[in-house]
Coordinates of C-alpha atoms and ligand atoms in Angstrom, one line a residue:
S1 CA 64.7 95.2 111.8
Y2 CA 64.5 99.3 113.1
S3 CA 61.1 100.1 111.7
S4 CA 59.7 97.3 113.8
D5 CA 61.7 98.7 116.9
R6 CA 58.9 99.4 119.3
F7 CA 60.8 101.7 121.7
V8 CA 60.7 103.8 118.4
K9 CA 57.3 105.2 116.6
I10 CA 57.7 108.4 114.2
G11 CA 55.1 110.4 112.4
A12 CA 53.6 109.7 110.1
S13 CA 54.4 112.7 109.1
A14 CA 58.6 110.7 108.5
T15 CA 58.5 110.4 104.7
Y16 CA 62.1 108.8 104.4
R17 CA 61.9 106.5 101.3
P18 CA 63.2 103.2 101.1
P19 CA 65.8 102.0 99.3
I20 CA 64.4 100.2 96.3
R21 CA 67.2 97.5 95.9
V22 CA 66.6 94.4 97.5
A23 CA 69.7 92.1 99.7
N24 CA 70.6 89.2 97.8
M25 CA 73.6 90.4 95.9
S26 CA 76.5 89.0 96.0
V27 CA 78.1 91.7 97.5
S28 CA 76.3 93.0 101.0
I29 CA 78.7 94.6 103.5
A30 CA 80.9 97.2 103.0
I31 CA 84.0 99.0 104.9
L32 CA 83.6 102.7 105.5
P33 CA 87.5 103.8 106.1
V34 CA 86.9 106.8 108.7
A35 CA 90.0 106.4 110.9
G36 CA 92.8 109.5 108.9
R37 CA 93.5 112.6 111.2
G38 CA 92.4 114.7 108.6
T39 CA 95.4 116.8 109.3
R40 CA 94.6 119.1 106.2
L41 CA 91.5 120.7 107.4
L42 CA 93.1 121.3 110.6
P43 CA 91.5 123.3 112.7
L44 CA 88.7 122.1 111.9
T45 CA 89.2 118.6 112.2
K46 CA 91.1 119.2 115.4
S47 CA 88.4 117.4 118.1
Q48 CA 85.8 116.7 115.6
P49 CA 85.2 114.1 113.1
K50 CA 86.6 115.4 109.0
E51 CA 83.7 112.8 108.1
M52 CA 81.1 115.0 109.9
L53 CA 81.3 118.0 108.2
P54 CA 78.1 119.6 107.2
V55 CA 78.1 119.2 103.1
G56 CA 75.0 121.6 102.9
R57 CA 72.1 119.8 106.2
K58 CA 74.0 116.5 106.3
P59 CA 77.1 115.5 107.4
V60 CA 79.1 113.7 104.9
V61 CA 79.1 110.5 105.6
Q62 CA 74.9 110.6 105.5
Y63 CA 75.7 110.7 102.0
V64 CA 77.8 108.1 102.1
V65 CA 75.9 105.5 103.7
E66 CA 72.5 106.4 102.2
E67 CA 74.4 106.0 99.1
L68 CA 75.4 103.2 99.4
A69 CA 72.1 102.1 101.2
L70 CA 70.5 103.0 97.8
S71 CA 72.8 100.4 95.9
G72 CA 71.3 97.6 97.9
V73 CA 74.1 97.2 100.4
R74 CA 73.3 97.1 103.9
R75 CA 76.0 96.2 106.1
L76 CA 78.4 98.9 107.3
L77 CA 81.7 98.2 109.1
F78 CA 83.2 101.5 109.5
V79 CA 86.6 101.5 110.7
T80 CA 87.5 104.0 112.9
G81 CA 90.2 105.1 115.2
P82 CA 90.9 108.4 118.0
G83 CA 87.9 111.0 117.9
K84 CA 85.0 109.4 115.9
T85 CA 82.3 108.4 118.2
A86 CA 80.2 111.4 116.6
I87 CA 80.0 109.3 113.8
E88 CA 79.1 106.4 115.8
N89 CA 76.5 108.9 117.7
H90 CA 75.1 110.5 114.1
F91 CA 73.9 107.0 113.2
D92 CA 72.5 105.6 116.9
I93 CA 69.0 105.8 117.5
D94 CA 68.2 108.6 119.8
V95 CA 64.8 107.9 121.2
E96 CA 66.0 110.9 123.5
L97 CA 65.8 113.3 121.4
I98 CA 62.9 111.3 119.5
E99 CA 60.6 112.3 123.2
H100 CA 62.1 115.9 123.9
L101 CA 61.1 116.9 120.0
R102 CA 57.5 114.8 120.5
H103 CA 57.1 116.9 124.1
T104 CA 57.9 120.2 122.9
G105 CA 55.6 120.2 119.5
K106 CA 58.8 119.9 117.5
E107 CA 57.0 117.2 115.6
D108 CA 57.6 118.2 112.1
L109 CA 62.0 118.0 113.1
L110 CA 61.4 114.0 113.3
E111 CA 61.1 113.8 109.6
E112 CA 65.2 114.7 109.5
L113 CA 65.5 111.9 111.9
A114 CA 64.3 109.4 110.0
F115 CA 67.6 108.4 108.7
E116 CA 68.0 107.2 111.4
R117 CA 65.4 103.9 111.0
Q118 CA 67.6 103.0 108.0
D119 CA 67.1 99.4 107.4
I120 CA 71.0 98.8 107.9
D121 CA 73.3 97.0 110.6
F122 CA 75.3 99.6 111.2
L123 CA 79.7 97.2 112.5
Y124 CA 82.4 99.6 114.0
T125 CA 85.9 98.0 114.3
R126 CA 89.0 100.4 114.8
Q127 CA 92.4 100.9 113.4
R128 CA 94.6 100.4 116.2
R129 CA 97.7 102.5 114.5
Q130 CA 97.2 105.0 111.6
L131 CA 99.4 102.8 109.0
G132 CA 97.4 103.8 105.7
L133 CA 94.3 102.9 103.9
G134 CA 94.9 99.9 102.7
H135 CA 95.7 98.9 106.5
A136 CA 92.4 100.7 107.9
V137 CA 90.9 98.2 104.7
L138 CA 92.3 95.1 106.2
C139 CA 91.4 96.0 110.2
G140 CA 87.8 95.3 108.2
R141 CA 89.0 91.2 107.4
P142 CA 88.4 89.5 111.1
M143 CA 84.4 90.8 109.8
V144 CA 83.7 90.5 106.7
G145 CA 85.9 87.1 105.8
D146 CA 85.5 85.5 102.8
Q147 CA 83.1 87.2 101.6
P148 CA 83.4 89.7 98.8
F149 CA 83.2 93.5 100.0
V150 CA 82.5 96.7 98.4
V151 CA 84.9 99.9 99.5
A152 CA 83.3 103.1 100.7
L153 CA 86.1 105.9 101.9
G154 CA 83.6 107.9 104.0
D155 CA 85.3 111.5 103.4
S156 CA 83.5 111.0 100.1
F157 CA 80.7 111.0 98.2
I158 CA 78.9 110.3 94.6
G159 CA 76.9 113.8 93.9
P160 CA 75.5 116.1 93.0
T161 CA 72.3 114.5 93.8
G162 CA 72.9 112.0 96.1
D163 CA 71.2 109.1 94.4
S164 CA 73.9 107.6 92.6
R165 CA 73.7 103.8 91.2
I166 CA 77.3 103.5 91.2
V167 CA 78.2 101.1 93.8
E168 CA 75.2 99.0 91.8
R169 CA 76.8 99.1 88.9
M170 CA 80.4 98.1 90.1
I171 CA 78.5 95.1 92.3
D172 CA 77.2 93.9 88.4
C173 CA 80.2 94.6 86.3
F174 CA 82.0 92.4 89.1
D175 CA 79.6 89.3 89.2
G176 CA 78.7 90.0 85.5
E177 CA 82.3 89.7 84.8
G178 CA 83.6 87.5 87.1
A179 CA 86.4 89.7 88.5
D180 CA 88.7 90.2 91.2
A181 CA 87.8 94.6 92.0
V182 CA 86.3 97.1 90.4
I183 CA 87.5 100.3 91.0
A184 CA 85.4 103.3 90.3
F185 CA 87.2 106.1 87.9
E186 CA 86.4 110.1 87.9
Q187 CA 88.4 112.1 85.1
V188 CA 90.8 114.8 86.4
P189 CA 92.8 117.9 85.2
A190 CA 96.2 116.8 84.4
A191 CA 97.6 119.3 87.3
E192 CA 95.5 116.8 89.6
V193 CA 96.9 113.2 89.4
V194 CA 99.2 114.0 92.3
H195 CA 96.4 113.9 95.0
Y196 CA 95.0 109.9 92.7
G197 CA 95.8 106.9 92.3
I198 CA 95.5 106.9 88.4
A199 CA 94.4 104.2 86.0
Q200 CA 96.7 102.2 83.5
P201 CA 94.0 101.4 81.6
A202 CA 94.8 98.2 79.3
G203 CA 93.0 99.3 76.2
A204 CA 90.2 101.8 75.4
V205 CA 88.5 103.0 78.0
D206 CA 84.1 103.4 76.6
G207 CA 82.0 101.1 77.4
T208 CA 80.6 100.0 81.3
H209 CA 84.0 98.9 81.8
F210 CA 87.9 98.9 80.6
V211 CA 90.4 96.1 81.5
L212 CA 93.0 98.1 84.2
S213 CA 97.0 96.7 83.1
D214 CA 98.6 98.7 86.9
V215 CA 97.2 101.3 88.9
V216 CA 99.3 103.8 90.3
E217 CA 99.2 106.0 93.8
K218 CA 99.9 109.6 93.9
P219 CA 101.9 109.8 90.3
S220 CA 103.9 112.9 89.2
A221 CA 102.2 114.3 86.1
A222 CA 104.8 113.5 84.1
A223 CA 104.5 109.7 85.0
A224 CA 101.0 109.4 85.3
P225 CA 99.4 106.8 83.0
S226 CA 96.2 108.4 82.6
D227 CA 93.8 111.2 83.6
L228 CA 91.3 108.4 85.5
A229 CA 91.3 108.7 89.4
I230 CA 90.1 105.9 91.4
A231 CA 87.0 108.4 93.3
G232 CA 86.8 106.2 97.0
R233 CA 84.8 103.4 95.5
Y234 CA 86.0 100.0 95.3
V235 CA 84.3 96.0 95.4
C236 CA 87.2 93.4 96.4
S237 CA 86.9 90.2 95.9
A238 CA 88.2 88.5 99.5
K239 CA 91.6 87.6 97.8
L240 CA 92.5 91.1 98.2
F241 CA 93.3 91.2 101.6
D242 CA 95.5 88.4 101.1
Y243 CA 97.3 91.6 99.3
L244 CA 97.0 94.2 101.7
K245 CA 98.6 91.3 103.8
N246 CA 101.6 91.5 102.3
T247 CA 101.7 94.5 100.5
A248 CA 104.6 96.6 101.9
P249 CA 104.8 100.5 103.0
G250 CA 104.8 102.9 99.5
K251 CA 103.7 106.5 99.1
G252 CA 104.7 108.9 102.4
N253 CA 105.3 104.8 104.5
E254 CA 101.8 104.0 103.9
I255 CA 100.1 101.2 103.4
Q256 CA 98.2 101.7 100.2
F257 CA 95.5 99.6 99.3
T258 CA 96.4 100.7 95.4
D259 CA 99.6 98.8 95.9
A260 CA 97.7 96.2 96.9
L261 CA 95.3 96.2 93.8
R262 CA 98.3 96.7 91.7
A263 CA 99.7 93.2 93.4
C264 CA 96.5 91.2 92.2
I265 CA 96.7 92.6 87.9
R266 CA 100.1 91.5 88.6
D267 CA 99.7 88.4 89.5
G268 CA 97.0 87.6 86.2
G269 CA 93.6 89.1 88.9
K270 CA 91.2 90.5 87.0
V271 CA 91.1 94.2 87.8
L272 CA 88.1 96.2 86.2
G273 CA 87.4 99.6 85.8
V274 CA 84.1 102.2 86.2
R275 CA 83.4 105.6 85.1
L276 CA 81.3 107.8 86.8
L277 CA 78.5 108.3 84.7
P278 CA 78.2 112.0 82.6
G279 CA 76.4 114.2 85.3
E280 CA 78.3 111.9 88.5
R281 CA 80.8 114.0 90.6
R282 CA 83.0 113.2 93.9
F283 CA 82.0 115.6 96.4
D284 CA 85.1 115.4 99.0
V285 CA 86.1 117.3 101.9
G286 CA 89.9 115.6 101.8
N287 CA 91.1 119.8 101.8
F288 CA 89.2 123.2 102.2
G289 CA 89.6 123.5 98.7
S290 CA 87.0 120.4 97.5
Y291 CA 85.4 121.1 100.9
F292 CA 84.2 124.5 99.9
Q293 CA 82.9 123.3 96.3
A294 CA 81.2 120.3 98.3
F295 CA 79.2 122.7 101.0
L296 CA 78.6 125.5 98.3
E297 CA 77.0 123.4 95.4
M298 CA 74.7 121.7 98.1
A299 CA 73.6 125.2 99.9
L300 CA 72.9 126.4 96.1
R301 CA 71.0 123.0 95.6
D302 CA 69.1 123.2 99.2
P303 CA 64.7 123.1 98.3
E304 CA 64.1 126.0 101.0
Y305 CA 67.9 128.4 100.6
G306 CA 69.3 128.1 97.9
E307 CA 67.4 130.7 96.4
Q308 CA 68.6 132.4 99.0
V309 CA 72.3 131.0 98.8
R310 CA 72.6 132.3 94.7
N311 CA 71.0 135.9 95.5
Q312 CA 73.6 136.0 97.5
I313 CA 76.6 135.1 96.3
S314 CA 75.5 136.8 92.9
G315 CA 75.2 140.4 94.9
L316 CA 79.0 139.6 96.6
L317 CA 80.2 139.1 93.1
D318 CA 78.6 142.1 91.3
E319 CA 80.2 144.1 94.3
S320 CA 83.2 142.3 94.5
H321 CA 83.1 142.9 90.1
N322 CA 82.3 146.7 90.6
A323 CA 84.6 147.8 94.1
Ligands
LIG1 C1 93.0 108.1 99.1 C2 92.9 106.7 97.7 C3 93.7 106.7 96.2 C4 92.2 107.8 95.7 C5 92.4 109.0 96.8 C6 90.2 109.3 96.7 O1 94.0 109.0 98.9 O2 94.7 106.3 98.3 O3 94.2 106.5 95.9 O4 92.5 108.4 95.0 O5 91.8 108.4 98.4 O6 89.4 108.3 96.3 P1 93.5 109.9 100.1 O7 92.8 110.9 99.8 O8 93.3 108.8 101.3 O9 95.1 110.4 100.3

């Protein structure tokens, strides 16, 4: 474990709280697809990965990693691509930086690096061709093998306080129901269904989970079977790799993960939906609108500067109101 690493002695000020759940669960590995080019965020993403964009104090992918650790998932396989090395660097233990902070009397900042010492295995592979999300997940197969796995999109996290246990609930459901896959869903306004994978529930959606009779990738508002959108978190049996292998390019000429899940359902597979809890929301940096929203909310929640940001915003709003 990193905590016993003899090269890294972080001062007593480091207060990183180890996640509570222990790792003898059925699902212990997650695939984090982070190979997408982020074209909807140009020029911001021309030379930096969208997963490294700051949301408040942290890059978005750090929230994702901490969320997974909190649910007990400690082997993380990043599926990366060109221009994504900043992600790998971010999770490395930076001994030089630690030494530098110590020698320049900035020990108090060591706490900001405490996340480096989380007890997590970081694995990396590459998506060598940009063929879509489904293909990116399939790139994880050689390392994941026959075990069940989580898929957590690297550009979105479930907030707002960063302590969502949604993945833990999904794993419990996956185990308890003997499901082939469990997908997280968030209710979205009808005008937005066109941006997401959308659920067709087989029956009522109350209770801890519901049965899916179909999932449709980015339907028109008129064709959408519901307003429940896939929220970037999935738990799957290894069987899904076979479906992915046989999935032809779909929407946008890309191999869609949603289409593989749909094929599994059509074969009689048990695919379930879990809804975000009241108060839980998906924060994503996929486009400027959602990125600005995520950043603003996290800035407002900042323990040190939140108040200042709030005052500044109300000042600006007053000004524009009186103009
Ligand atoms: C992907 C999935 C979609 C899902 C969305 C948000 O779309 O294909 O089903 O709803 O992530 O989790 P993308 O945002 O990559 O276009």
